[in-house]
Protein backbone atom coordinates (compact mmCIF):
# COMPACT_ATOMS: atom_id res chain seq x y z
CA UNK A 1 0.00 0.00 0.00
CA UNK A 2 1.44 3.36 -0.99
CA UNK A 3 -0.40 6.47 0.15
CA UNK A 4 1.56 9.44 -1.09
CA UNK A 5 0.16 12.89 -0.87
CA UNK A 6 0.97 15.82 -3.03
CA UNK A 7 2.56 18.00 -0.40
CA UNK A 8 4.97 15.33 0.81
CA UNK A 9 8.13 15.75 -1.19
CA UNK A 10 9.96 12.47 -0.66
CA UNK A 11 11.51 10.58 -3.52
CA UNK A 12 11.51 7.01 -2.19
CA UNK A 13 14.06 5.92 -4.79
CA UNK A 14 16.46 8.72 -3.90
CA UNK A 15 15.92 8.04 -0.21
CA UNK A 16 17.01 4.39 -0.45
CA UNK A 17 20.78 4.00 -0.13
CA UNK A 18 21.73 2.10 -3.23
CA UNK A 19 25.50 2.04 -2.95
CA UNK A 20 28.25 2.45 -0.37
CA UNK A 21 28.92 5.99 -1.51
CA UNK A 22 25.35 7.23 -1.97
CA UNK A 23 24.16 9.52 0.80
CA UNK A 24 20.51 9.11 1.71
CA UNK A 25 18.15 12.03 1.49
CA UNK A 26 17.87 13.74 4.89
CA UNK A 27 14.52 12.80 6.40
CA UNK A 28 12.16 14.63 8.70
CA UNK A 29 8.52 14.14 9.63
CA UNK A 30 7.49 17.39 7.93
CA UNK A 31 8.65 16.16 4.49
CA UNK A 32 7.82 12.46 4.66
CA UNK A 33 4.45 11.18 3.45
CA UNK A 34 1.92 10.47 6.22
CA UNK A 35 2.00 7.55 6.89
CA UNK A 36 5.33 6.43 5.42
CA UNK A 37 5.55 3.34 3.23
CA UNK A 38 8.57 1.93 5.09
CA UNK A 39 9.03 -0.95 2.65
CA UNK A 40 9.38 1.54 -0.23
CA UNK A 41 11.69 3.77 1.81
CA UNK A 42 13.99 0.95 2.87
CA UNK A 43 13.72 -1.07 -0.33
CA UNK A 44 12.02 -4.18 1.16
CA UNK A 45 9.22 -5.25 3.53
CA UNK A 46 10.93 -6.34 6.75
CA UNK A 47 10.21 -6.31 10.48
CA UNK A 48 10.22 -2.75 11.77
CA UNK A 49 12.27 -1.81 14.85
CA UNK A 50 12.22 1.69 16.35
CA UNK A 51 14.52 3.56 18.70
CA UNK A 52 13.33 6.86 20.15
CA UNK A 53 15.98 9.45 21.14
CA UNK A 54 19.06 7.51 19.95
CA UNK A 55 21.58 10.19 21.01
CA UNK A 56 25.06 9.17 19.85
CA UNK A 57 23.64 6.01 18.30
CA UNK A 58 25.48 3.21 20.15
CA UNK A 59 22.25 1.31 20.73
CA UNK A 60 20.94 1.99 17.21
CA UNK A 61 24.10 0.56 15.65
CA UNK A 62 23.89 -2.40 18.01
CA UNK A 63 20.26 -3.01 16.93
CA UNK A 64 21.34 -2.79 13.29
CA UNK A 65 24.05 -5.43 13.78
CA UNK A 66 21.75 -7.66 15.84
CA UNK A 67 18.95 -7.48 13.24
CA UNK A 68 20.42 -7.44 9.72
CA UNK A 69 17.06 -8.64 8.33
CA UNK A 70 14.95 -5.90 9.93
CA UNK A 71 14.39 -2.25 9.06
CA UNK A 72 15.63 -0.04 11.88
CA UNK A 73 14.24 3.46 12.35
CA UNK A 74 15.77 6.01 14.74
CA UNK A 75 13.96 9.18 15.86
CA UNK A 76 15.82 12.24 17.21
CA UNK A 77 15.15 15.92 17.82
CA UNK A 78 18.85 16.84 17.96
CA UNK A 79 20.24 17.68 14.54
CA UNK A 80 23.78 17.21 15.87
CA UNK A 81 23.00 13.62 16.93
CA UNK A 82 21.28 13.00 13.61
CA UNK A 83 24.30 14.11 11.55
CA UNK A 84 26.72 12.22 13.79
CA UNK A 85 24.74 8.99 13.52
CA UNK A 86 24.15 9.33 9.76
CA UNK A 87 27.94 9.45 9.39
CA UNK A 88 28.38 6.42 11.64
CA UNK A 89 25.80 4.46 9.62
CA UNK A 90 27.55 5.36 6.37
CA UNK A 91 30.96 4.37 7.70
CA UNK A 92 29.64 1.02 8.90
CA UNK A 93 27.61 0.36 5.72
CA UNK A 94 24.40 -0.10 7.68
CA UNK A 95 21.90 0.49 4.88
CA UNK A 96 18.87 -1.00 6.61
CA UNK A 97 18.75 1.85 9.15
CA UNK A 98 17.15 5.27 8.65
CA UNK A 99 17.28 8.18 11.07
CA UNK A 100 14.57 10.83 11.10
CA UNK A 101 14.68 14.34 12.50
CA UNK A 102 11.42 14.53 14.42
CA UNK A 103 9.85 14.62 17.84
CA UNK A 104 8.80 11.03 18.60
CA UNK A 105 5.24 12.22 19.33
CA UNK A 106 4.83 13.55 15.77
CA UNK A 107 6.38 10.44 14.20
CA UNK A 108 4.24 8.01 16.19
CA UNK A 109 1.02 9.75 15.21
CA UNK A 110 1.80 10.75 11.64
CA UNK A 111 4.41 8.37 10.20
CA UNK A 112 3.41 4.92 11.46
CA UNK A 113 0.22 3.00 10.85
CA UNK A 114 -1.43 1.02 13.66
CA UNK A 115 -0.05 -2.49 14.26
CA UNK A 116 3.16 -2.08 12.25
CA UNK A 117 6.05 -1.98 14.76
CA UNK A 118 7.78 -5.18 15.90
CA UNK A 119 9.87 -3.49 18.59
CA UNK A 120 10.32 -0.07 20.16
CA UNK A 121 13.21 1.02 22.41
CA UNK A 122 13.49 4.10 24.60
CA UNK A 123 16.86 4.50 26.32
CA UNK A 124 17.39 7.08 29.06
CA UNK A 125 14.71 9.59 28.04
CA UNK A 126 15.01 13.16 29.30
CA UNK A 127 12.95 13.26 32.53
CA UNK A 128 11.31 16.73 32.21
CA UNK A 129 10.14 16.71 35.81
CA UNK A 130 9.33 20.43 36.12
CA UNK A 131 5.58 21.02 35.77
CA UNK A 132 6.07 23.54 32.96
CA UNK A 133 8.14 20.96 30.98
CA UNK A 134 5.85 18.00 31.68
CA UNK A 135 4.29 18.09 28.20
CA UNK A 136 7.72 17.18 26.76
CA UNK A 137 8.04 13.96 28.74
CA UNK A 138 8.03 10.89 26.49
CA UNK A 139 6.45 8.53 28.99
CA UNK A 140 3.00 10.00 29.25
CA UNK A 141 -0.45 8.64 28.47
CA UNK A 142 -1.01 10.08 24.94
CA UNK A 143 2.44 9.14 23.64
CA UNK A 144 2.33 5.68 25.22
CA UNK A 145 -1.14 5.09 23.72
CA UNK A 146 0.21 6.05 20.29
CA UNK A 147 3.15 3.69 20.78
CA UNK A 148 0.89 0.82 21.90
CA UNK A 149 -1.42 1.36 18.94
CA UNK A 150 1.54 1.27 16.51
CA UNK A 151 2.96 -2.01 17.95
CA UNK A 152 2.03 -5.32 16.33
CA UNK A 153 0.39 -7.96 18.55
CA UNK A 154 3.30 -9.45 20.52
CA UNK A 155 5.47 -6.47 19.57
CA UNK A 156 7.93 -5.51 22.30
CA UNK A 157 8.47 -2.25 24.16
CA UNK A 158 11.75 -1.73 26.06
CA UNK A 159 12.54 1.23 28.29
CA UNK A 160 15.65 2.04 30.33
CA UNK A 161 16.23 4.90 32.76
CA UNK A 162 18.71 5.79 35.49
CA UNK A 163 16.30 8.05 37.38
CA UNK A 164 14.42 6.31 40.18
CA UNK A 165 11.44 8.71 40.16
CA UNK A 166 11.10 8.29 36.39
CA UNK A 167 11.16 4.50 36.83
CA UNK A 168 8.38 4.68 39.45
CA UNK A 169 6.29 6.97 37.23
CA UNK A 170 6.86 4.75 34.16
CA UNK A 171 6.07 1.58 36.13
CA UNK A 172 2.68 3.04 37.18
CA UNK A 173 1.91 4.22 33.65
CA UNK A 174 2.87 0.89 32.04
CA UNK A 175 0.99 -1.17 34.64
CA UNK A 176 -2.13 0.91 33.87
CA UNK A 177 -1.91 0.15 30.12
CA UNK A 178 -4.30 -2.69 29.21
CA UNK A 179 -2.68 -3.22 25.78
CA UNK A 180 0.67 -4.23 27.31
CA UNK A 181 1.85 -7.19 29.40
CA UNK A 182 4.96 -7.08 31.57
CA UNK A 183 7.55 -9.66 30.42
CA UNK A 184 9.32 -9.47 33.79
CA UNK A 185 8.08 -10.77 37.15
CA UNK A 186 8.85 -7.40 38.73
CA UNK A 187 7.98 -3.86 37.52
CA UNK A 188 11.60 -3.48 36.34
CA UNK A 189 14.98 -5.21 36.47
CA UNK A 190 18.32 -3.61 37.43
CA UNK A 191 20.28 -5.50 34.77
CA UNK A 192 19.31 -6.77 31.37
CA UNK A 193 21.40 -9.26 29.43
CA UNK A 194 22.41 -8.70 25.84
CA UNK A 195 22.20 -4.91 25.93
CA UNK A 196 24.91 -2.66 24.60
CA UNK A 197 25.78 0.14 27.03
CA UNK A 198 24.66 3.58 25.81
CA UNK A 199 26.45 6.86 26.51
CA UNK A 200 24.02 7.86 29.27
CA UNK A 201 24.03 4.38 30.75
CA UNK A 202 27.85 4.42 30.96
CA UNK A 203 27.74 7.80 32.71
CA UNK A 204 25.11 6.57 35.19
CA UNK A 205 27.12 3.48 36.03
CA UNK A 206 30.37 5.47 36.38
CA UNK A 207 28.59 7.79 38.78
CA UNK A 208 27.29 4.79 40.77
CA UNK A 209 23.61 5.23 39.85
CA UNK A 210 21.34 2.20 39.43
CA UNK A 211 19.62 1.62 36.09
CA UNK A 212 16.02 0.43 35.68
CA UNK A 213 15.04 -1.72 32.69
CA UNK A 214 11.48 -2.43 31.53
CA UNK A 215 10.34 -5.09 29.04
CA UNK A 216 6.71 -5.13 27.91
CA UNK A 217 4.82 -6.93 25.16
CA UNK A 218 1.75 -5.94 23.17
CA UNK A 219 -1.15 -8.29 23.92
CA UNK A 220 -4.41 -8.84 22.02
CA UNK A 221 -6.46 -6.23 23.87
CA UNK A 222 -7.87 -3.61 21.48
CA UNK A 223 -5.47 -0.74 20.79
CA UNK A 224 -6.31 2.64 22.31
CA UNK A 225 -8.16 4.84 19.80
CA UNK A 226 -5.29 6.74 18.17
CA UNK A 227 -6.22 8.00 14.69
CA UNK A 228 -4.04 7.79 11.59
CA UNK A 229 -3.76 11.46 10.75
CA UNK A 230 -4.78 12.37 7.21
CA UNK A 231 -3.96 15.65 5.58
CA UNK A 232 -6.62 17.97 4.20
CA UNK A 233 -6.41 19.62 0.76
CA UNK A 234 -4.33 22.83 0.56
CA UNK A 235 -6.51 25.72 1.84
CA UNK A 236 -7.10 28.93 -0.09
CA UNK A 237 -9.52 31.86 -0.08
CA UNK A 238 -10.12 34.36 -2.91
CA UNK A 239 -11.76 37.70 -2.17
CA UNK A 240 -12.31 41.16 -3.57
CA UNK A 241 -11.69 44.25 -1.47
CA UNK A 242 -11.18 47.97 -2.14
CA UNK A 243 -8.25 47.91 0.35
CA UNK A 244 -4.67 47.96 -0.88
CA UNK A 245 -1.97 45.58 0.43
CA UNK A 246 -0.42 48.56 2.20
CA UNK A 247 -3.75 49.40 3.94
CA UNK A 248 -4.16 45.78 5.08
CA UNK A 249 -0.59 45.74 6.38
CA UNK A 250 -1.18 48.97 8.31
CA UNK A 251 -4.29 47.49 9.98
CA UNK A 252 -2.47 44.34 11.12
CA UNK A 253 -2.28 43.44 14.81
CA UNK A 254 -0.84 40.11 15.97
CA UNK A 255 -3.56 37.47 16.34
CA UNK A 256 -3.53 34.77 19.03
CA UNK A 257 -6.19 32.10 19.16
CA UNK A 258 -6.66 28.79 20.94
CA UNK A 259 -9.29 26.07 20.69
CA UNK A 260 -9.04 22.70 22.42
CA UNK A 261 -5.32 21.78 22.44
CA UNK A 262 -4.54 23.85 19.33
CA UNK A 263 -2.80 27.23 19.57
CA UNK A 264 -2.46 29.65 16.68
CA UNK A 265 -0.20 32.71 16.57
CA UNK A 266 -0.09 35.08 13.64
CA UNK A 267 2.68 37.33 14.79
CA UNK A 268 4.38 39.15 11.90
CA UNK A 269 3.45 40.55 8.52
CA UNK A 270 5.76 41.46 5.62
CA UNK A 271 4.86 43.56 2.59
CA UNK A 272 6.21 42.63 -0.84
CA UNK A 273 5.56 44.16 -4.25
CA UNK A 274 2.38 42.18 -4.98
CA UNK A 275 1.92 40.19 -1.78
CA UNK A 276 1.67 40.17 2.00
CA UNK A 277 3.36 37.37 3.92
CA UNK A 278 2.07 36.34 7.36
CA UNK A 279 4.26 34.41 9.81
CA UNK A 280 2.09 31.65 11.32
CA UNK A 281 2.80 29.30 14.24
CA UNK A 282 0.34 26.46 14.76
CA UNK A 283 0.78 24.12 17.70
CA UNK A 284 -1.42 21.03 17.50
CA UNK A 285 -1.34 18.08 19.93
CA UNK A 286 0.80 15.98 17.57
CA UNK A 287 2.73 18.54 15.51
CA UNK A 288 4.08 22.12 15.72
CA UNK A 289 4.36 24.04 12.45
CA UNK A 290 5.93 27.41 11.71
CA UNK A 291 4.70 28.31 8.22
CA UNK A 292 3.65 31.30 6.13
CA UNK A 293 0.36 32.32 4.56
CA UNK A 294 0.59 34.70 1.61
CA UNK A 295 -1.98 37.15 0.33
CA UNK A 296 -1.23 37.55 -3.37
CA UNK A 297 -2.73 40.22 -5.65
CA UNK A 298 -4.45 38.60 -8.65
CA UNK A 299 -4.54 39.85 -12.27
CA UNK A 300 -7.98 41.43 -11.79
CA UNK A 301 -7.83 44.65 -9.77
CA UNK A 302 -8.92 44.40 -6.11
CA UNK A 303 -8.79 40.58 -6.11
CA UNK A 304 -6.52 38.64 -3.76
CA UNK A 305 -5.77 34.99 -2.96
CA UNK A 306 -4.85 33.90 0.54
CA UNK A 307 -2.88 30.63 0.37
CA UNK A 308 -0.14 28.60 2.07
CA UNK A 309 3.35 29.54 1.02
CA UNK A 310 5.77 26.65 0.53
CA UNK A 311 8.15 28.14 3.14
CA UNK A 312 8.71 25.63 5.96
CA UNK A 313 7.15 22.63 4.15
CA UNK A 314 3.64 23.22 5.49
CA UNK A 315 1.30 20.26 5.96
CA UNK A 316 -2.38 21.16 5.61
CA UNK A 317 -3.62 19.88 8.98
CA UNK A 318 -6.86 20.96 10.65
CA UNK A 319 -4.86 23.55 12.63
CA UNK A 320 -3.48 25.08 9.42
CA UNK A 321 -7.03 25.26 8.01
CA UNK A 322 -8.19 26.91 11.24
CA UNK A 323 -5.34 29.46 10.95
CA UNK A 324 -6.29 30.18 7.31
CA UNK A 325 -9.94 30.69 8.31
CA UNK A 326 -8.90 32.95 11.18
CA UNK A 327 -6.73 35.15 8.98
CA UNK A 328 -9.26 35.16 6.11
CA UNK A 329 -12.04 36.24 8.49
CA UNK A 330 -9.88 39.05 9.84
CA UNK A 331 -8.98 40.27 6.31
CA UNK A 332 -12.60 40.03 5.12
CA UNK A 333 -13.80 41.94 8.19
CA UNK A 334 -11.52 44.89 7.44
CA UNK A 335 -13.92 46.47 4.91
CA UNK A 336 -17.72 46.14 4.55
CA UNK A 337 -17.52 45.95 0.74
CA UNK A 338 -15.27 42.86 0.76
CA UNK A 339 -16.76 39.95 -1.25
CA UNK A 340 -15.62 36.34 -0.88
CA UNK A 341 -15.26 34.79 -4.38
CA UNK A 342 -13.99 31.33 -3.41
CA UNK A 343 -13.31 29.65 -0.08
CA UNK A 344 -11.55 26.26 -0.12
CA UNK A 345 -11.02 25.67 3.57
CA UNK A 346 -12.33 23.06 5.93
CA UNK A 347 -14.59 24.52 8.57
CA UNK A 348 -12.97 23.52 11.87
CA UNK A 349 -15.06 23.57 15.03
CA UNK A 350 -13.15 26.08 17.13
CA UNK A 351 -15.76 26.93 19.80
C1 LIG B 1 19.27 11.61 27.80
S1 LIG B 1 19.54 11.47 26.10
C2 LIG B 1 19.79 9.70 25.88
C3 LIG B 1 20.49 9.38 24.60
C4 LIG B 1 20.72 7.89 24.33
N1 LIG B 1 19.48 7.17 24.20
C5 LIG B 1 21.58 7.26 25.41
O1 LIG B 1 21.06 6.41 26.15
O2 LIG B 1 22.75 7.61 25.49
C6 LIG B 1 17.89 11.68 25.45
C7 LIG B 1 17.86 11.79 23.93
O3 LIG B 1 16.51 11.84 23.51
C8 LIG B 1 16.36 12.88 22.55
N2 LIG B 1 14.96 13.33 22.64
C9 LIG B 1 14.41 14.08 23.64
N3 LIG B 1 13.11 14.27 23.42
C10 LIG B 1 12.82 13.63 22.24
C11 LIG B 1 11.63 13.48 21.47
N4 LIG B 1 10.49 14.04 21.85
N5 LIG B 1 11.69 12.76 20.32
C12 LIG B 1 12.86 12.21 19.92
N6 LIG B 1 14.02 12.32 20.60
C13 LIG B 1 14.00 13.02 21.75
C14 LIG B 1 17.38 13.92 22.94
O4 LIG B 1 17.75 14.76 21.87
C15 LIG B 1 18.54 13.05 23.41
O5 LIG B 1 19.41 12.70 22.36
PDB file of N, CA and C and ligand atoms in Angstrom, residues 51-58 75-78 81 102-105 122-126 128 136 138 198-201, ligand 1:
ATOM      1  N   UNK A  51      13.916   3.003  17.477  1.00  0.00           N
ATOM      2  CA  UNK A  51      14.517   3.560  18.701  1.00  0.00           C
ATOM      3  C   UNK A  51      14.195   5.045  18.781  1.00  0.00           C
ATOM      4  N   UNK A  52      13.720   5.463  19.940  1.00  0.00           N
ATOM      5  CA  UNK A  52      13.329   6.862  20.153  1.00  0.00           C
ATOM      6  C   UNK A  52      14.432   7.560  20.950  1.00  0.00           C
ATOM      7  N   UNK A  53      14.946   8.672  20.430  1.00  0.00           N
ATOM      8  CA  UNK A  53      15.975   9.451  21.138  1.00  0.00           C
ATOM      9  C   UNK A  53      17.299   8.699  21.198  1.00  0.00           C
ATOM     10  N   UNK A  54      17.884   8.399  20.013  1.00  0.00           N
ATOM     11  CA  UNK A  54      19.059   7.509  19.953  1.00  0.00           C
ATOM     12  C   UNK A  54      20.362   8.186  20.362  1.00  0.00           C
ATOM     13  N   UNK A  55      20.363   9.499  20.531  1.00  0.00           N
ATOM     14  CA  UNK A  55      21.577  10.193  21.014  1.00  0.00           C
ATOM     15  C   UNK A  55      22.767   9.934  20.109  1.00  0.00           C
ATOM     16  N   UNK A  56      23.854   9.406  20.661  1.00  0.00           N
ATOM     17  CA  UNK A  56      25.061   9.172  19.854  1.00  0.00           C
ATOM     18  C   UNK A  56      24.984   7.887  19.034  1.00  0.00           C
ATOM     19  N   UNK A  57      23.920   7.109  19.220  1.00  0.00           N
ATOM     20  CA  UNK A  57      23.635   6.011  18.295  1.00  0.00           C
ATOM     21  C   UNK A  57      24.243   4.655  18.630  1.00  0.00           C
ATOM     22  N   UNK A  58      24.857   4.514  19.828  1.00  0.00           N
ATOM     23  CA  UNK A  58      25.478   3.210  20.152  1.00  0.00           C
ATOM     24  C   UNK A  58      24.444   2.087  20.087  1.00  0.00           C
ATOM     25  N   UNK A  75      14.594   7.849  15.803  1.00  0.00           N
ATOM     26  CA  UNK A  75      13.964   9.180  15.857  1.00  0.00           C
ATOM     27  C   UNK A  75      14.776  10.073  16.793  1.00  0.00           C
ATOM     28  N   UNK A  76      15.041  11.297  16.389  1.00  0.00           N
ATOM     29  CA  UNK A  76      15.817  12.244  17.205  1.00  0.00           C
ATOM     30  C   UNK A  76      15.346  13.667  16.956  1.00  0.00           C
ATOM     31  N   UNK A  77      15.429  14.486  18.006  1.00  0.00           N
ATOM     32  CA  UNK A  77      15.153  15.915  17.817  1.00  0.00           C
ATOM     33  C   UNK A  77      16.455  16.709  17.682  1.00  0.00           C
ATOM     34  N   UNK A  78      17.590  16.104  18.040  1.00  0.00           N
ATOM     35  CA  UNK A  78      18.850  16.839  17.963  1.00  0.00           C
ATOM     36  C   UNK A  78      19.495  16.643  16.591  1.00  0.00           C
ATOM     37  N   UNK A  81      23.003  15.083  16.780  1.00  0.00           N
ATOM     38  CA  UNK A  81      23.003  13.616  16.927  1.00  0.00           C
ATOM     39  C   UNK A  81      22.655  12.957  15.599  1.00  0.00           C
ATOM     40  N   UNK A 102      12.827  14.335  14.041  1.00  0.00           N
ATOM     41  CA  UNK A 102      11.423  14.526  14.419  1.00  0.00           C
ATOM     42  C   UNK A 102      11.227  14.323  15.916  1.00  0.00           C
ATOM     43  N   UNK A 103      10.269  15.035  16.500  1.00  0.00           N
ATOM     44  CA  UNK A 103       9.846  14.618  17.843  1.00  0.00           C
ATOM     45  C   UNK A 103       9.160  13.251  17.711  1.00  0.00           C
ATOM     46  N   UNK A 104       9.390  12.374  18.658  1.00  0.00           N
ATOM     47  CA  UNK A 104       8.799  11.030  18.597  1.00  0.00           C
ATOM     48  C   UNK A 104       7.276  11.114  18.538  1.00  0.00           C
ATOM     49  N   UNK A 105       6.700  12.100  19.262  1.00  0.00           N
ATOM     50  CA  UNK A 105       5.244  12.215  19.333  1.00  0.00           C
ATOM     51  C   UNK A 105       4.665  12.427  17.927  1.00  0.00           C
ATOM     52  N   UNK A 122      13.256   2.738  24.097  1.00  0.00           N
ATOM     53  CA  UNK A 122      13.490   4.104  24.604  1.00  0.00           C
ATOM     54  C   UNK A 122      14.587   3.980  25.661  1.00  0.00           C
ATOM     55  N   UNK A 123      15.721   4.612  25.397  1.00  0.00           N
ATOM     56  CA  UNK A 123      16.856   4.505  26.323  1.00  0.00           C
ATOM     57  C   UNK A 123      17.154   5.847  26.962  1.00  0.00           C
ATOM     58  N   UNK A 124      17.009   5.921  28.254  1.00  0.00           N
ATOM     59  CA  UNK A 124      17.388   7.077  29.055  1.00  0.00           C
ATOM     60  C   UNK A 124      16.752   8.376  28.534  1.00  0.00           C
ATOM     61  N   UNK A 125      15.402   8.375  28.511  1.00  0.00           N
ATOM     62  CA  UNK A 125      14.708   9.586  28.036  1.00  0.00           C
ATOM     63  C   UNK A 125      14.940  10.758  28.998  1.00  0.00           C
ATOM     64  N   UNK A 126      14.911  11.966  28.432  1.00  0.00           N
ATOM     65  CA  UNK A 126      15.013  13.160  29.300  1.00  0.00           C
ATOM     66  C   UNK A 126      13.821  13.149  30.259  1.00  0.00           C
ATOM     67  N   UNK A 128      12.263  15.608  32.239  1.00  0.00           N
ATOM     68  CA  UNK A 128      11.308  16.728  32.215  1.00  0.00           C
ATOM     69  C   UNK A 128      10.378  16.669  33.421  1.00  0.00           C
ATOM     70  N   UNK A 136       6.653  17.706  27.616  1.00  0.00           N
ATOM     71  CA  UNK A 136       7.717  17.178  26.755  1.00  0.00           C
ATOM     72  C   UNK A 136       8.114  15.759  27.131  1.00  0.00           C
ATOM     73  N   UNK A 138       8.418  11.955  27.427  1.00  0.00           N
ATOM     74  CA  UNK A 138       8.033  10.885  26.493  1.00  0.00           C
ATOM     75  C   UNK A 138       7.040   9.914  27.103  1.00  0.00           C
ATOM     76  N   UNK A 198      24.757   2.293  26.516  1.00  0.00           N
ATOM     77  CA  UNK A 198      24.665   3.576  25.811  1.00  0.00           C
ATOM     78  C   UNK A 198      25.500   4.627  26.548  1.00  0.00           C
ATOM     79  N   UNK A 199      25.638   5.797  25.910  1.00  0.00           N
ATOM     80  CA  UNK A 199      26.455   6.859  26.508  1.00  0.00           C
ATOM     81  C   UNK A 199      25.921   7.248  27.907  1.00  0.00           C
ATOM     82  N   UNK A 200      24.602   7.454  27.994  1.00  0.00           N
ATOM     83  CA  UNK A 200      24.019   7.857  29.268  1.00  0.00           C
ATOM     84  C   UNK A 200      24.107   6.754  30.313  1.00  0.00           C
ATOM     85  N   UNK A 201      23.969   5.523  29.831  1.00  0.00           N
ATOM     86  CA  UNK A 201      24.031   4.382  30.748  1.00  0.00           C
ATOM     87  C   UNK A 201      25.439   4.291  31.359  1.00  0.00           C
TER      88      UNK A 201
HETATM   89  C1  LIG B   1      19.267  11.609  27.804  1.00  0.00           C
HETATM   90  S1  LIG B   1      19.542  11.465  26.104  1.00  0.00           S
HETATM   91  C2  LIG B   1      19.792   9.698  25.884  1.00  0.00           C
HETATM   92  C3  LIG B   1      20.495   9.382  24.599  1.00  0.00           C
HETATM   93  C4  LIG B   1      20.717   7.887  24.334  1.00  0.00           C
HETATM   94  N1  LIG B   1      19.477   7.174  24.202  1.00  0.00           N
HETATM   95  C5  LIG B   1      21.576   7.258  25.408  1.00  0.00           C
HETATM   96  O1  LIG B   1      21.061   6.406  26.150  1.00  0.00           O
HETATM   97  O2  LIG B   1      22.746   7.613  25.493  1.00  0.00           O
HETATM   98  C6  LIG B   1      17.892  11.682  25.452  1.00  0.00           C
HETATM   99  C7  LIG B   1      17.861  11.793  23.935  1.00  0.00           C
HETATM  100  O3  LIG B   1      16.509  11.845  23.513  1.00  0.00           O
HETATM  101  C8  LIG B   1      16.363  12.879  22.546  1.00  0.00           C
HETATM  102  N2  LIG B   1      14.956  13.332  22.643  1.00  0.00           N
HETATM  103  C9  LIG B   1      14.410  14.078  23.638  1.00  0.00           C
HETATM  104  N3  LIG B   1      13.105  14.274  23.415  1.00  0.00           N
HETATM  105  C10 LIG B   1      12.820  13.627  22.243  1.00  0.00           C
HETATM  106  C11 LIG B   1      11.629  13.479  21.469  1.00  0.00           C
HETATM  107  N4  LIG B   1      10.486  14.040  21.851  1.00  0.00           N
HETATM  108  N5  LIG B   1      11.688  12.763  20.323  1.00  0.00           N
HETATM  109  C12 LIG B   1      12.865  12.206  19.916  1.00  0.00           C
HETATM  110  N6  LIG B   1      14.021  12.324  20.603  1.00  0.00           N
HETATM  111  C13 LIG B   1      13.998  13.015  21.751  1.00  0.00           C
HETATM  112  C14 LIG B   1      17.380  13.918  22.940  1.00  0.00           C
HETATM  113  O4  LIG B   1      17.753  14.764  21.865  1.00  0.00           O
HETATM  114  C15 LIG B   1      18.538  13.050  23.413  1.00  0.00           C
HETATM  115  O5  LIG B   1      19.409  12.701  22.361  1.00  0.00           O
END
